[in-house]
Tab-separated table of C-alpha atoms in Angstrom:
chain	number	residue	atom	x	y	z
K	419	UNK	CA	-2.951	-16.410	-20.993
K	420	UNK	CA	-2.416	-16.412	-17.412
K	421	UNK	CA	-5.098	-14.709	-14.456
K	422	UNK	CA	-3.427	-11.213	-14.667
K	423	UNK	CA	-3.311	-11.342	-18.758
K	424	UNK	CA	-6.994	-12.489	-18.943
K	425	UNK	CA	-7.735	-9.731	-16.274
K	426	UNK	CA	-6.041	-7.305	-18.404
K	427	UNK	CA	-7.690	-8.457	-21.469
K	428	UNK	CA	-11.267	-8.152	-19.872
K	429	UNK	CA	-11.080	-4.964	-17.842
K	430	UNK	CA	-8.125	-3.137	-18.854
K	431	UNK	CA	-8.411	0.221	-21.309
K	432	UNK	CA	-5.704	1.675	-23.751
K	433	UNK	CA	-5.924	5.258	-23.311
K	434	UNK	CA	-3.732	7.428	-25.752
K	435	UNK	CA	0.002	8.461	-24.324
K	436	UNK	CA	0.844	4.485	-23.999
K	437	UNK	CA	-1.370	4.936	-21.174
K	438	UNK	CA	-2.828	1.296	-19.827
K	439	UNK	CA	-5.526	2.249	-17.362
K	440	UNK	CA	-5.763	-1.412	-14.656
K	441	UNK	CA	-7.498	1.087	-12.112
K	442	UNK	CA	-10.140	-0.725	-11.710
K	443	UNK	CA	-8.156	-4.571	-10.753
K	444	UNK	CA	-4.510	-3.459	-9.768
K	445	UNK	CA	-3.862	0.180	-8.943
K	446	UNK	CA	-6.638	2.485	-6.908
K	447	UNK	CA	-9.521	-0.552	-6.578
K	448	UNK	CA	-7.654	-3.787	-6.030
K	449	UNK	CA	-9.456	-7.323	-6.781
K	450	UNK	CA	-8.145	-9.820	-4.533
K	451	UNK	CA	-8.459	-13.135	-6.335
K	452	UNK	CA	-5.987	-11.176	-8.756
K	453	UNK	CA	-3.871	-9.778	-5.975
K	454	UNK	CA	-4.151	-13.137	-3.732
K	455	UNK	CA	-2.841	-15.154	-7.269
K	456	UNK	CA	-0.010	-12.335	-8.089
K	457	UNK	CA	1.704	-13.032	-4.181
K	458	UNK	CA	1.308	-16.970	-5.281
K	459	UNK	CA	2.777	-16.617	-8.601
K	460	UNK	CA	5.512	-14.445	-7.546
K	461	UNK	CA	6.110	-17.146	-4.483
K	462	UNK	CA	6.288	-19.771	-7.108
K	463	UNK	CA	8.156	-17.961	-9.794
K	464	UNK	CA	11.058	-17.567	-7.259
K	465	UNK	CA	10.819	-20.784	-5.788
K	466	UNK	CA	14.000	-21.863	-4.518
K	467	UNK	CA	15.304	-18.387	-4.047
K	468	UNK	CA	16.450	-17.417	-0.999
K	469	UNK	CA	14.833	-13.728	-0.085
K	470	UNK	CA	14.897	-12.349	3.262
K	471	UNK	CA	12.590	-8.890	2.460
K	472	UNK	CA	10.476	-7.891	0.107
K	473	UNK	CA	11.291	-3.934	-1.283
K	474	UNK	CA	8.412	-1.990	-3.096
K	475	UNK	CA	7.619	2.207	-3.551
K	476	UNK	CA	4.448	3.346	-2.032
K	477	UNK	CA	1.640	3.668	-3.005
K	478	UNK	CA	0.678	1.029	-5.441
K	479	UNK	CA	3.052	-1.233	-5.462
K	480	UNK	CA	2.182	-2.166	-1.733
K	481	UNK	CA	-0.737	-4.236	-2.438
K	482	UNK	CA	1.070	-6.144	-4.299
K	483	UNK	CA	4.578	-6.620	-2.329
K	484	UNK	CA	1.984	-6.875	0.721
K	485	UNK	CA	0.283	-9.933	-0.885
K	486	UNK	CA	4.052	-10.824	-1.983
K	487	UNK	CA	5.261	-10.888	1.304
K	488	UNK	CA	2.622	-12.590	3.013
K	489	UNK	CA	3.089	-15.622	0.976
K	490	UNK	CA	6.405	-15.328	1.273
K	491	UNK	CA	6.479	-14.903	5.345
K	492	UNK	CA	9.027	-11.957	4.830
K	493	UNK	CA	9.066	-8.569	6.024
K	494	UNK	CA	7.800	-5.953	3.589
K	495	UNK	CA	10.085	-2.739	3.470
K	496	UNK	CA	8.366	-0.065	1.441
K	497	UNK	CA	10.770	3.312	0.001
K	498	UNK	CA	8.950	6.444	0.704
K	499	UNK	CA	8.706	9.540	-1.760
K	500	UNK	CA	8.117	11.935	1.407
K	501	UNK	CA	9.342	13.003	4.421
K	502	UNK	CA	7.716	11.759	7.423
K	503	UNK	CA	7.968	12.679	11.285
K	504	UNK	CA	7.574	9.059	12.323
K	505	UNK	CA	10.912	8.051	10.481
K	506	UNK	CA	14.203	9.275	12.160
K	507	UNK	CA	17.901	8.287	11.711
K	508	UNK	CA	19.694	7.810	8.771
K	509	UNK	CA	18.008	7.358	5.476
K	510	UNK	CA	19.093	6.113	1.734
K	511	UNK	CA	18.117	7.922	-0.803
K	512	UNK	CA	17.893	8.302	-4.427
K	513	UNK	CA	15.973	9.976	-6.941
K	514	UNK	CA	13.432	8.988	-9.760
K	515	UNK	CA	11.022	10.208	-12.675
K	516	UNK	CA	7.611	9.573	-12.694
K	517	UNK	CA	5.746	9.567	-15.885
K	518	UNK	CA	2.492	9.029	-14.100
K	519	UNK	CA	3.237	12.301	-12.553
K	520	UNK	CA	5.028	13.951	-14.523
K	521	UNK	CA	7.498	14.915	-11.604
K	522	UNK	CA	10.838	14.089	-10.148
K	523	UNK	CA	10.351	12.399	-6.589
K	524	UNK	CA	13.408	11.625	-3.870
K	525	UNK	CA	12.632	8.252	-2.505
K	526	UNK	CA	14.201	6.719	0.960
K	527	UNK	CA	14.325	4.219	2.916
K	528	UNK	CA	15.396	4.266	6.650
K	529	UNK	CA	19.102	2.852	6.673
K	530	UNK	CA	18.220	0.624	9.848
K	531	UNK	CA	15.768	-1.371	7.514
K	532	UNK	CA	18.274	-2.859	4.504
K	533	UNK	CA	21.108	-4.554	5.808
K	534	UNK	CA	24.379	-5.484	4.405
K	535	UNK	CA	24.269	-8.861	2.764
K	536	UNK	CA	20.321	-9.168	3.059
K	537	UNK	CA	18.354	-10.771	0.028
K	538	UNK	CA	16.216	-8.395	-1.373
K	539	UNK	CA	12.962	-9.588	-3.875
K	540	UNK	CA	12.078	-6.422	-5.754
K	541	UNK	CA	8.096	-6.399	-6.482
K	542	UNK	CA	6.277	-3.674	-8.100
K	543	UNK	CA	2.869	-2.937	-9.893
K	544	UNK	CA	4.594	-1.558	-13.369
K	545	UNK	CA	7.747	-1.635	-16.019
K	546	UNK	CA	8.355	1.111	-18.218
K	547	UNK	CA	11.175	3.205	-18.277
K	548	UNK	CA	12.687	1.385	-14.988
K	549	UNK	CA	12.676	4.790	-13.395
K	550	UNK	CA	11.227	3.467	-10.219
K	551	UNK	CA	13.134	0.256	-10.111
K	552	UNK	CA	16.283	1.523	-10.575
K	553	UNK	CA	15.938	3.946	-7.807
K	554	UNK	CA	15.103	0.216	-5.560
K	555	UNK	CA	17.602	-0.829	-7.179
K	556	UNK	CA	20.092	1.740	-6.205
K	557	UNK	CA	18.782	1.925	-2.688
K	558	UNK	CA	19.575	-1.718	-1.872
K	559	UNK	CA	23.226	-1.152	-3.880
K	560	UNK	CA	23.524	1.659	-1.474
K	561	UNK	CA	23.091	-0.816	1.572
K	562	UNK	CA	25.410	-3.267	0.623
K	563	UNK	CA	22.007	-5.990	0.369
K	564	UNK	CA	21.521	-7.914	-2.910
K	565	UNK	CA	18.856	-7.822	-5.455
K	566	UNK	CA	18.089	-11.772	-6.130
K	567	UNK	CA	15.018	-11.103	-8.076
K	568	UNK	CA	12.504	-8.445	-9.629
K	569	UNK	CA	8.935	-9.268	-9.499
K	570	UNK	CA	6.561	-6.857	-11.711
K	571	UNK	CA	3.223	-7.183	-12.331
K	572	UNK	CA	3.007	-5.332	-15.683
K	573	UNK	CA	6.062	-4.557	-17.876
K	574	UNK	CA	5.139	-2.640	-21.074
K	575	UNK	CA	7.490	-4.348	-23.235
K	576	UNK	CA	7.590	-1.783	-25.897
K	577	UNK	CA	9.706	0.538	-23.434
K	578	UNK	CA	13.172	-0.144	-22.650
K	579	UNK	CA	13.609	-0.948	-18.642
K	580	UNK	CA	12.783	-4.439	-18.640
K	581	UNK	CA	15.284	-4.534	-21.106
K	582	UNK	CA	17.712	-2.654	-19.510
K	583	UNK	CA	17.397	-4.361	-16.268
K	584	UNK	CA	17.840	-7.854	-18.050
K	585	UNK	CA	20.864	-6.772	-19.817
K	586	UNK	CA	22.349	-6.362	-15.800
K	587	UNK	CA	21.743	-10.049	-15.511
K	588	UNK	CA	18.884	-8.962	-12.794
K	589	UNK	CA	16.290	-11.730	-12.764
K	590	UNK	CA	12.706	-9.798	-13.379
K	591	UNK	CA	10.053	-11.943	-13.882
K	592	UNK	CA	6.983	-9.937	-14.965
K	593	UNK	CA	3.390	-11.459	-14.879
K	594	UNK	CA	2.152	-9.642	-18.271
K	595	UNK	CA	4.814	-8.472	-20.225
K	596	UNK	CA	2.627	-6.117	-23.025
K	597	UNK	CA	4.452	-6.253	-26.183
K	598	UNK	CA	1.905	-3.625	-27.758
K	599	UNK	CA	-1.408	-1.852	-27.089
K	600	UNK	CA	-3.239	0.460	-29.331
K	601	UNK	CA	-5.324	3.242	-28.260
K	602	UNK	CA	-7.656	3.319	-31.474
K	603	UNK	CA	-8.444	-0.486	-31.326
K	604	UNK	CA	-8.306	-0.748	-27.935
K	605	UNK	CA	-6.359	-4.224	-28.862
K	606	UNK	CA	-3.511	-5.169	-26.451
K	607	UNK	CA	-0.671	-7.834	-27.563
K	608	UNK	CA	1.381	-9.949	-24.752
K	609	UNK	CA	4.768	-11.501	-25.522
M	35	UNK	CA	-2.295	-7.477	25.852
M	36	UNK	CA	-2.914	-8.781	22.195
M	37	UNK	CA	-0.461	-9.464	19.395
M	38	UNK	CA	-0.344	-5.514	18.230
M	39	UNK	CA	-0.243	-4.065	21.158
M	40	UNK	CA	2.911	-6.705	22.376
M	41	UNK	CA	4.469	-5.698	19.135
M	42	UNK	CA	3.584	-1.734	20.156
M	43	UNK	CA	5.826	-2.281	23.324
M	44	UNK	CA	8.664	-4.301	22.386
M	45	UNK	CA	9.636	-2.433	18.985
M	46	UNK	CA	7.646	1.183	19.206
M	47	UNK	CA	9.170	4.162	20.406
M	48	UNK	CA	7.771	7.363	21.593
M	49	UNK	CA	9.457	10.436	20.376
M	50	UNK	CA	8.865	14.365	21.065
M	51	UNK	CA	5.375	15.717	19.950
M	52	UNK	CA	3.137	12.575	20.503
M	53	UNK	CA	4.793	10.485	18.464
M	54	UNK	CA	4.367	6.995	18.492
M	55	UNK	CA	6.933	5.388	15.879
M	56	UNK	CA	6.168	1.776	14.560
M	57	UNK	CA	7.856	2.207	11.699
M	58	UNK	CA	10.126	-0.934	11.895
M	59	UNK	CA	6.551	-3.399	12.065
M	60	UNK	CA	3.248	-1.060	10.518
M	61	UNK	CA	4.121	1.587	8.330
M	62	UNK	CA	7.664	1.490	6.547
M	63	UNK	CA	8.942	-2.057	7.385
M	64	UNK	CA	5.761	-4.376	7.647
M	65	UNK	CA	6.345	-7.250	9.695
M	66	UNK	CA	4.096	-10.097	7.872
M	67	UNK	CA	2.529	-11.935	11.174
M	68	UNK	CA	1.242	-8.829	12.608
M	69	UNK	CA	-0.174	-8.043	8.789
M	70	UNK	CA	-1.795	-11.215	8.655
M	71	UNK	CA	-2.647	-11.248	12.014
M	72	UNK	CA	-4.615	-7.442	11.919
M	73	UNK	CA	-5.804	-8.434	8.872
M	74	UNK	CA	-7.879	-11.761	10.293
M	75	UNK	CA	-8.742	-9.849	13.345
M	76	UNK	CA	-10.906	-7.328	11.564
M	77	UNK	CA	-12.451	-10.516	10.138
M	78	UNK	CA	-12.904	-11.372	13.539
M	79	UNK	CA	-14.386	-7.995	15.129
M	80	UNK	CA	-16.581	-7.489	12.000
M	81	UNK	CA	-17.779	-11.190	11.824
M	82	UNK	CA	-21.532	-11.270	10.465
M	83	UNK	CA	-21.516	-7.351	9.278
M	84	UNK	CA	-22.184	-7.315	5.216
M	85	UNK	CA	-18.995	-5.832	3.967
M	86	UNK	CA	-19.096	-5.271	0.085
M	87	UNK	CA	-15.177	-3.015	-0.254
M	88	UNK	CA	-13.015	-2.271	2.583
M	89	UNK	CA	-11.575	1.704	1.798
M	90	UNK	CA	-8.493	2.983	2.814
M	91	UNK	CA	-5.550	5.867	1.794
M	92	UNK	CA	-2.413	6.155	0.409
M	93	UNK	CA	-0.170	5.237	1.625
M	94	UNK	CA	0.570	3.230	5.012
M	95	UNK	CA	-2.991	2.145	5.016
M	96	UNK	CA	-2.360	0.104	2.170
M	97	UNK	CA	-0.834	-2.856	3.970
M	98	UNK	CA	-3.252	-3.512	6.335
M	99	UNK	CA	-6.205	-2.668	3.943
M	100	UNK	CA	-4.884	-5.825	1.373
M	101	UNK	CA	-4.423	-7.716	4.559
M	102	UNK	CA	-7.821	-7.476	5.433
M	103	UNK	CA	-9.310	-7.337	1.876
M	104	UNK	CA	-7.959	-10.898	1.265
M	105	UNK	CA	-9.260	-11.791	4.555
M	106	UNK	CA	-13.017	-10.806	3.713
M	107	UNK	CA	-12.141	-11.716	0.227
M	108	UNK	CA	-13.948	-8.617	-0.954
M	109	UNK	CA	-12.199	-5.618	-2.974
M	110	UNK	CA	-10.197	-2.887	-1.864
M	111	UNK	CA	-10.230	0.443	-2.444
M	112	UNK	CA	-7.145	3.294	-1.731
M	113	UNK	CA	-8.007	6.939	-1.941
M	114	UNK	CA	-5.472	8.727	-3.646
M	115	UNK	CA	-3.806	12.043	-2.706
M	116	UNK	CA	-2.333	12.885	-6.192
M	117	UNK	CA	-3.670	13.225	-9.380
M	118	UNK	CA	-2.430	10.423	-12.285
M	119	UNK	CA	-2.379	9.866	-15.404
M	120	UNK	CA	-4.158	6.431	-14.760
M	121	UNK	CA	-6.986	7.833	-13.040
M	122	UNK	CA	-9.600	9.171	-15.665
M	123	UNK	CA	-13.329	10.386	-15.227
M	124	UNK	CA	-15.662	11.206	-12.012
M	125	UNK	CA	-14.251	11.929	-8.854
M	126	UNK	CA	-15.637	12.191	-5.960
M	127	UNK	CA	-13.213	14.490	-3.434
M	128	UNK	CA	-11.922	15.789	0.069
M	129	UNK	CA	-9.598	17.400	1.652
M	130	UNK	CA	-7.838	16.557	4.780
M	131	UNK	CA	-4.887	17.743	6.845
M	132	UNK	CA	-1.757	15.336	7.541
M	133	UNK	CA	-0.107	16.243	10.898
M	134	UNK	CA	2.288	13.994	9.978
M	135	UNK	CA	3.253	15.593	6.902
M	136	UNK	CA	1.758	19.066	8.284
M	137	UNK	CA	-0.318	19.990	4.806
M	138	UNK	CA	-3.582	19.930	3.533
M	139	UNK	CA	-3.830	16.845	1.049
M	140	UNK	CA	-6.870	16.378	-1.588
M	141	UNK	CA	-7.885	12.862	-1.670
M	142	UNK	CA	-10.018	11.197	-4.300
M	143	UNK	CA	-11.496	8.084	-5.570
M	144	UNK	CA	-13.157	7.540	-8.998
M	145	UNK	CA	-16.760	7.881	-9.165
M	146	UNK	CA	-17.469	4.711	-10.515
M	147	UNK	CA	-15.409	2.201	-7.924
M	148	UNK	CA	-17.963	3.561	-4.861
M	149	UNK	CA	-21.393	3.238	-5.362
M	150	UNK	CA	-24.665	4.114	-3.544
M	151	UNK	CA	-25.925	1.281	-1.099
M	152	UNK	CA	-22.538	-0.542	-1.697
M	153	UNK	CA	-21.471	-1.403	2.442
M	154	UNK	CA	-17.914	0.060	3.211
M	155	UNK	CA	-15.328	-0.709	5.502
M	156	UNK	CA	-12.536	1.736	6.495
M	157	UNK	CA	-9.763	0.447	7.130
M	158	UNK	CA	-6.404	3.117	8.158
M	159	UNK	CA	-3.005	2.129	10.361
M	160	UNK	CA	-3.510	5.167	12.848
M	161	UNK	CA	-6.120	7.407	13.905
M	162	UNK	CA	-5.355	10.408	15.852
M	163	UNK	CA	-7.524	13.661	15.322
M	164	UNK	CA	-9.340	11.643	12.712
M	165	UNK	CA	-8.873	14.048	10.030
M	166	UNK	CA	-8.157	11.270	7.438
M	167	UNK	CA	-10.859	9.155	8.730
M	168	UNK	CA	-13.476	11.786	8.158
M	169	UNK	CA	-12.499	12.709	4.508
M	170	UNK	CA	-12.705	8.301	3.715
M	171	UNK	CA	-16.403	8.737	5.918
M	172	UNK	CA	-17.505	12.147	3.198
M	173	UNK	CA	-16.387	9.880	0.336
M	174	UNK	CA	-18.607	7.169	1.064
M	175	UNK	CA	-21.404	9.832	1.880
M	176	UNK	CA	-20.614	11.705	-0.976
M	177	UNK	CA	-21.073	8.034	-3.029
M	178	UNK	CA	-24.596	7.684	-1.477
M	179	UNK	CA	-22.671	3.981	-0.286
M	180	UNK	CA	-23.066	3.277	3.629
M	181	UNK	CA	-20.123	2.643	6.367
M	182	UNK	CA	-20.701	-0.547	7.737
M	183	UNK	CA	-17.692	-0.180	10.302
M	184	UNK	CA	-14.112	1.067	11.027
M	185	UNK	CA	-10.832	-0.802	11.480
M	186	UNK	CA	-8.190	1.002	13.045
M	187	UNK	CA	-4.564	-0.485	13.969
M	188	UNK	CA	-3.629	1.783	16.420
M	189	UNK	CA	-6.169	4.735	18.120
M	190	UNK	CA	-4.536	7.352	19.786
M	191	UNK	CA	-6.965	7.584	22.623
M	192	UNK	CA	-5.539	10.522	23.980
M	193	UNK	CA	-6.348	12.844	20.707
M	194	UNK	CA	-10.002	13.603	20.365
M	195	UNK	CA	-10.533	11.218	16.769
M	196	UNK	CA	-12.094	8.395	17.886
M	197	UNK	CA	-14.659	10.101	20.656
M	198	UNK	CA	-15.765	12.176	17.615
M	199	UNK	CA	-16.470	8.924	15.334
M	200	UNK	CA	-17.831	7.053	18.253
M	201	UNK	CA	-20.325	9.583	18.906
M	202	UNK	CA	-21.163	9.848	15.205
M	203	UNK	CA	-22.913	6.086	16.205
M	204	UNK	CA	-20.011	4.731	13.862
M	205	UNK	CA	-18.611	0.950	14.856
M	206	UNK	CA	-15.271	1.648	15.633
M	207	UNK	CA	-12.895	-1.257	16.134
M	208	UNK	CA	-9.199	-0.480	16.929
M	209	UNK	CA	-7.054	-3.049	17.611
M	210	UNK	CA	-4.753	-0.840	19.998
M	211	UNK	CA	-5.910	1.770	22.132
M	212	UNK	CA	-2.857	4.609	23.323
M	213	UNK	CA	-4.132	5.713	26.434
M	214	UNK	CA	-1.002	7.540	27.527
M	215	UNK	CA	2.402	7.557	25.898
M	216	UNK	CA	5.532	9.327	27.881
M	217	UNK	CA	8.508	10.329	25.340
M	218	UNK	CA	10.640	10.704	28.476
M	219	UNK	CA	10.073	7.160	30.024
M	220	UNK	CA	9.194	5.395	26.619
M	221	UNK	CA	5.916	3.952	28.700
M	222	UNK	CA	2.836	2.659	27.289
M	223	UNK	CA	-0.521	2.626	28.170
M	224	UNK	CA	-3.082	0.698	26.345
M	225	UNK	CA	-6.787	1.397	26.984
């Protein structure tokens, strides 16, 4: 098992709905030996890759992409789900589901910030349903940039948009890929 | 002039209504020296003050907040402004307006990641009428936990936020003080 895994293991809590609650390491408080290892891991994963920015949705995947892109030495571009007086000009959109909210959100990015040809590195805190991601992914389509690689810290294997993204020849590496949890037990299973 | 506040002239722009947009460097694009380089400053500024969590909110205070979490190498904490799925148990809960997104937001954090006599520093990319600053100050209070200090990108020293905090006895550190701004002109004066 790898940092993240063990993390997960130790202080991560099935709740019932598929829910896996990491709120206490990854997604409201943050531990930063785990972040600080996730930006590595990513940097070493994709080693060899060229990447010129770093693309994430606020709000928790920043942390993340943040600790991403500082090992990277990239920009960070983050998509926004609101509308904001401090970003003008022409925008990108697209549209996706949360499940964590139960809502549909428009996300955007400002048009001057993804470029035409640009590498883009994909990082995010979860994989489920590949909502999210394929709203990124769309975005960056949009701009003519290219997606050379997805970087996720948690994919729940047992739903179908890590497998979905795979099958579009997308290279997502994912930290802990959960191939099933149980709610009862409490017992969680990686691939 | 310091490394912000060279970045503040060369790439921000100052619209209509106060605006001062760094969107292409702080708070939609993050350029990664600055990010490191905010993130060691605070180090700097708050060298020898016991800081146990550094505290800040979704979402554009995220950045900076991981920046200078794996600086101290202590955890962070975001205060969320929606509810989730993931985010079970105690709160602990304010309210606080956004003139950027002109509405009232509820923010939380769960009860058990902020506890009494734990020593928090805030850390936020802009203060301005310091409405977002005092709902992070009534969590800690609220938490019985103590604010050690306050890192602030950029102060808007012509809006009445950081008088208010400084007269509070609060250490407030910001690491670019607006002293005038003219949308017309597009010049800058730092403090």
């Amino acid at each position: 098992m790898n940092k993240l895994e063990e993390k997960i293991i130790s202080d991560g809590k099935v709740l019932e709905g598929n829910v896996l609650k990491v709120d206490g390491f990854l997604n409201h408080r943050v531990d930063v030996e785990i972040l600080k290892w996730m930006g590595e891991e990513f940097r070493r994963r994709f080693d060899g890759v060229k990447v010129d920015k770093i693309l994430t949705i606020e709000a928790s995947g920043i942390a993340i992409a943040s600790s991403a892109a500082l090992c990277f030495g990239v920009p960070l571009l983050f998509a926004k789900k609101s509308q904001s007086v401090n970003v003008t000009g022409d925008k990108l959109c697209s549209k996706v589901y949360s499940f964590t909210h139960k809502c549909w959100n428009n996300i955007f990015v400002s048009a001057e910030y993804l470029s035409k040809g640009e590498k883009i590195l994909i990082v995010d805190d979860f994989l489920a349903s590949g909502s999210a991601l394929e709203g990124l992914v769309d975005l960056v389509s949009q701009a003519g940039a290219e997606v050379v690689g997805i970087g996720i810290a948690i994919e729940k294997g047992f739903q179908d948009g890590g497998r979905r993204i795979r099958e579009k020849g997308c290279r997502l590496e994912s930290l802990a890929i959960v191939e099933s949890m149980d709610c009862r037990t409490g017992e969680i299973i990686f691939r």
